[in-house]
Amino acid sequence: GENVEQHPSTLSVQEGDSAVIKCTYSDSASNYFPWYKQELGKGPQLIIDIRSNVGEKKDQRIAVTLNKTAKHFSLHITETQPEDSAVYFCAASRGGSGDKLTFGTGTRLAVRP
Amino acid sequence: ETGVTQTPRHLVMGMTNKKSLKCEQHLGHNAMYWYKQSAKKPLELMFVYSLEERVENNSVPSRFSPECPNSSHLFLHLHTLQPEDSALYLCASSQSQGTNQPQHFGDGTRLSIL
């Protein structure tokens, strides 16, 4: 089955700096890669996703890159703000009906004011 | 408002109690999921329902019993739980089964087993 590894487990950055979280996956057939943000006391919220037919996707200060050859994908947050502090999860799946998401173990991001 | 509402938010129960977790989605979705979230571990998929029919049971112990009376409601009935079952239980929904549709999560029920 699929295995997703996520690094780092904790990340602290100064407000305004960039943050990068990286994930690797094992199943070469995976083609759907969502990222979730989980704030304290809340459930995970989808913030961006990417499919294997593109190498990069951007939404304002958030971007995700995908390298299918190396089987890794990354989340980039630019101009970080205190409200970006949360736990971020990556996930991977084959993306078809009936398939399931395999999640990473999460990255706790702290943005220092 | 996430569109997926879970109750109760917190639950403390003894090992011999019977309780139920409730999930309701207001998004018109046809698939619903139960996940278990434990510290330092990835989210674990427990059950999947599509159009009120269970389509996946990920080797979950029988002390967890799901019920999906309609496409908007999902329950998780708990009976004779163990201390290791203490965790955050998350409900999610998606337009259809599978991951070609984004999953929307509720805020979870924090369960503590005494």
PDB file of N, CA, C and O in Angstrom, chain A residues 26-55:
ATOM      1  N   SER A  26       5.227   6.529  -1.839  1.00  0.00           N
ATOM      2  CA  SER A  26       5.842   5.306  -2.349  1.00  0.00           C
ATOM      3  C   SER A  26       5.135   4.729  -3.574  1.00  0.00           C
ATOM      4  O   SER A  26       5.771   4.034  -4.379  1.00  0.00           O
ATOM      5  N   ASP A  27       3.853   4.985  -3.741  1.00  0.00           N
ATOM      6  CA  ASP A  27       3.070   4.383  -4.820  1.00  0.00           C
ATOM      7  C   ASP A  27       3.163   5.230  -6.083  1.00  0.00           C
ATOM      8  O   ASP A  27       2.615   6.326  -6.141  1.00  0.00           O
ATOM      9  N   SER A  28       3.846   4.722  -7.084  1.00  0.00           N
ATOM     10  CA  SER A  28       4.040   5.496  -8.312  1.00  0.00           C
ATOM     11  C   SER A  28       2.730   5.747  -9.061  1.00  0.00           C
ATOM     12  O   SER A  28       2.673   6.591  -9.954  1.00  0.00           O
ATOM     13  N   ALA A  29       1.673   5.018  -8.700  1.00  0.00           N
ATOM     14  CA  ALA A  29       0.368   5.224  -9.337  1.00  0.00           C
ATOM     15  C   ALA A  29      -0.425   6.350  -8.684  1.00  0.00           C
ATOM     16  O   ALA A  29      -1.482   6.740  -9.186  1.00  0.00           O
ATOM     17  N   SER A  30       0.064   6.896  -7.572  1.00  0.00           N
ATOM     18  CA  SER A  30      -0.641   8.005  -6.927  1.00  0.00           C
ATOM     19  C   SER A  30      -0.638   9.214  -7.836  1.00  0.00           C
ATOM     20  O   SER A  30       0.365   9.532  -8.477  1.00  0.00           O
ATOM     21  N   ASN A  31      -1.781   9.897  -7.906  1.00  0.00           N
ATOM     22  CA  ASN A  31      -1.854  11.054  -8.789  1.00  0.00           C
ATOM     23  C   ASN A  31      -2.696  12.193  -8.226  1.00  0.00           C
ATOM     24  O   ASN A  31      -3.033  13.135  -8.939  1.00  0.00           O
ATOM     25  N   TYR A  32      -3.060  12.112  -6.963  1.00  0.00           N
ATOM     26  CA  TYR A  32      -3.820  13.199  -6.328  1.00  0.00           C
ATOM     27  C   TYR A  32      -3.177  13.493  -4.978  1.00  0.00           C
ATOM     28  O   TYR A  32      -2.970  12.581  -4.172  1.00  0.00           O
ATOM     29  N   PHE A  33      -2.853  14.788  -4.739  1.00  0.00           N
ATOM     30  CA  PHE A  33      -2.061  15.162  -3.562  1.00  0.00           C
ATOM     31  C   PHE A  33      -2.663  16.410  -2.917  1.00  0.00           C
ATOM     32  O   PHE A  33      -2.360  17.539  -3.311  1.00  0.00           O
ATOM     33  N   PRO A  34      -3.496  16.229  -1.907  1.00  0.00           N
ATOM     34  CA  PRO A  34      -4.068  17.385  -1.207  1.00  0.00           C
ATOM     35  C   PRO A  34      -3.247  17.767   0.019  1.00  0.00           C
ATOM     36  O   PRO A  34      -2.518  16.943   0.573  1.00  0.00           O
ATOM     37  N   TRP A  35      -3.403  19.017   0.427  1.00  0.00           N
ATOM     38  CA  TRP A  35      -2.804  19.500   1.672  1.00  0.00           C
ATOM     39  C   TRP A  35      -3.929  20.036   2.560  1.00  0.00           C
ATOM     40  O   TRP A  35      -4.808  20.758   2.094  1.00  0.00           O
ATOM     41  N   TYR A  36      -3.830  19.690   3.845  1.00  0.00           N
ATOM     42  CA  TYR A  36      -4.823  20.135   4.811  1.00  0.00           C
ATOM     43  C   TYR A  36      -4.152  20.938   5.915  1.00  0.00           C
ATOM     44  O   TYR A  36      -3.024  20.651   6.313  1.00  0.00           O
ATOM     45  N   LYS A  37      -4.896  21.915   6.417  1.00  0.00           N
ATOM     46  CA  LYS A  37      -4.453  22.731   7.548  1.00  0.00           C
ATOM     47  C   LYS A  37      -5.398  22.453   8.713  1.00  0.00           C
ATOM     48  O   LYS A  37      -6.622  22.503   8.544  1.00  0.00           O
ATOM     49  N   GLN A  38      -4.825  22.159   9.880  1.00  0.00           N
ATOM     50  CA  GLN A  38      -5.650  21.893  11.046  1.00  0.00           C
ATOM     51  C   GLN A  38      -5.257  22.847  12.166  1.00  0.00           C
ATOM     52  O   GLN A  38      -4.161  22.777  12.713  1.00  0.00           O
ATOM     53  N   GLU A  39      -6.178  23.738  12.500  1.00  0.00           N
ATOM     54  CA  GLU A  39      -5.972  24.671  13.596  1.00  0.00           C
ATOM     55  C   GLU A  39      -6.413  24.018  14.901  1.00  0.00           C
ATOM     56  O   GLU A  39      -7.174  23.042  14.902  1.00  0.00           O
ATOM     57  N   LEU A  40      -5.952  24.562  15.997  1.00  0.00           N
ATOM     58  CA  LEU A  40      -6.232  23.990  17.309  1.00  0.00           C
ATOM     59  C   LEU A  40      -7.742  23.895  17.548  1.00  0.00           C
ATOM     60  O   LEU A  40      -8.463  24.878  17.372  1.00  0.00           O
ATOM     61  N   GLY A  41      -8.197  22.710  17.895  1.00  0.00           N
ATOM     62  CA  GLY A  41      -9.612  22.515  18.185  1.00  0.00           C
ATOM     63  C   GLY A  41     -10.508  22.415  16.955  1.00  0.00           C
ATOM     64  O   GLY A  41     -11.734  22.380  17.081  1.00  0.00           O
ATOM     65  N   LYS A  42      -9.906  22.346  15.790  1.00  0.00           N
ATOM     66  CA  LYS A  42     -10.676  22.268  14.543  1.00  0.00           C
ATOM     67  C   LYS A  42     -10.330  21.004  13.774  1.00  0.00           C
ATOM     68  O   LYS A  42      -9.332  20.344  14.046  1.00  0.00           O
ATOM     69  N   GLY A  43     -11.155  20.699  12.799  1.00  0.00           N
ATOM     70  CA  GLY A  43     -10.839  19.592  11.910  1.00  0.00           C
ATOM     71  C   GLY A  43      -9.947  20.052  10.770  1.00  0.00           C
ATOM     72  O   GLY A  43      -9.778  21.249  10.537  1.00  0.00           O
ATOM     73  N   PRO A  44      -9.341  19.118  10.042  1.00  0.00           N
ATOM     74  CA  PRO A  44      -8.502  19.491   8.897  1.00  0.00           C
ATOM     75  C   PRO A  44      -9.314  20.214   7.824  1.00  0.00           C
ATOM     76  O   PRO A  44     -10.446  19.826   7.540  1.00  0.00           O
ATOM     77  N   GLN A  45      -8.708  21.227   7.240  1.00  0.00           N
ATOM     78  CA  GLN A  45      -9.361  21.985   6.169  1.00  0.00           C
ATOM     79  C   GLN A  45      -8.490  21.927   4.925  1.00  0.00           C
ATOM     80  O   GLN A  45      -7.304  22.253   4.974  1.00  0.00           O
ATOM     81  N   LEU A  46      -9.072  21.537   3.814  1.00  0.00           N
ATOM     82  CA  LEU A  46      -8.332  21.480   2.557  1.00  0.00           C
ATOM     83  C   LEU A  46      -7.919  22.892   2.143  1.00  0.00           C
ATOM     84  O   LEU A  46      -8.738  23.791   2.073  1.00  0.00           O
ATOM     85  N   ILE A  47      -6.611  23.078   1.908  1.00  0.00           N
ATOM     86  CA  ILE A  47      -6.139  24.400   1.506  1.00  0.00           C
ATOM     87  C   ILE A  47      -5.680  24.437   0.051  1.00  0.00           C
ATOM     88  O   ILE A  47      -5.765  25.487  -0.601  1.00  0.00           O
ATOM     89  N   ILE A  48      -5.207  23.343  -0.458  1.00  0.00           N
ATOM     90  CA  ILE A  48      -4.779  23.283  -1.854  1.00  0.00           C
ATOM     91  C   ILE A  48      -4.567  21.819  -2.225  1.00  0.00           C
ATOM     92  O   ILE A  48      -4.271  20.993  -1.352  1.00  0.00           O
ATOM     93  N   ASP A  49      -4.768  21.493  -3.480  1.00  0.00           N
ATOM     94  CA  ASP A  49      -4.480  20.142  -3.944  1.00  0.00           C
ATOM     95  C   ASP A  49      -3.900  20.204  -5.344  1.00  0.00           C
ATOM     96  O   ASP A  49      -4.022  21.209  -6.049  1.00  0.00           O
ATOM     97  N   ILE A  50      -3.237  19.135  -5.732  1.00  0.00           N
ATOM     98  CA  ILE A  50      -2.611  19.088  -7.050  1.00  0.00           C
ATOM     99  C   ILE A  50      -2.762  17.688  -7.614  1.00  0.00           C
ATOM    100  O   ILE A  50      -2.741  16.701  -6.873  1.00  0.00           O
ATOM    101  N   ARG A  51      -2.939  17.626  -8.917  1.00  0.00           N
ATOM    102  CA  ARG A  51      -3.021  16.332  -9.595  1.00  0.00           C
ATOM    103  C   ARG A  51      -1.788  16.161 -10.461  1.00  0.00           C
ATOM    104  O   ARG A  51      -1.128  17.140 -10.814  1.00  0.00           O
ATOM    105  N   SER A  52      -1.519  14.946 -10.841  1.00  0.00           N
ATOM    106  CA  SER A  52      -0.221  14.638 -11.440  1.00  0.00           C
ATOM    107  C   SER A  52      -0.045  15.197 -12.836  1.00  0.00           C
ATOM    108  O   SER A  52       1.048  15.114 -13.394  1.00  0.00           O
ATOM    109  N   ASN A  53      -1.088  15.770 -13.410  1.00  0.00           N
ATOM    110  CA  ASN A  53      -0.924  16.322 -14.751  1.00  0.00           C
ATOM    111  C   ASN A  53      -0.320  17.732 -14.740  1.00  0.00           C
ATOM    112  O   ASN A  53      -0.107  18.322 -15.801  1.00  0.00           O
ATOM    113  N   VAL A  54      -0.062  18.268 -13.540  1.00  0.00           N
ATOM    114  CA  VAL A  54       0.601  19.568 -13.423  1.00  0.00           C
ATOM    115  C   VAL A  54       1.749  19.447 -12.433  1.00  0.00           C
ATOM    116  O   VAL A  54       1.759  18.579 -11.576  1.00  0.00           O
ATOM    117  N   GLY A  55       2.743  20.338 -12.589  1.00  0.00           N
ATOM    118  CA  GLY A  55       3.899  20.281 -11.699  1.00  0.00           C
ATOM    119  C   GLY A  55       3.848  21.303 -10.582  1.00  0.00           C
ATOM    120  O   GLY A  55       4.565  21.168  -9.594  1.00  0.00           O
TER     121      GLY A  55
END
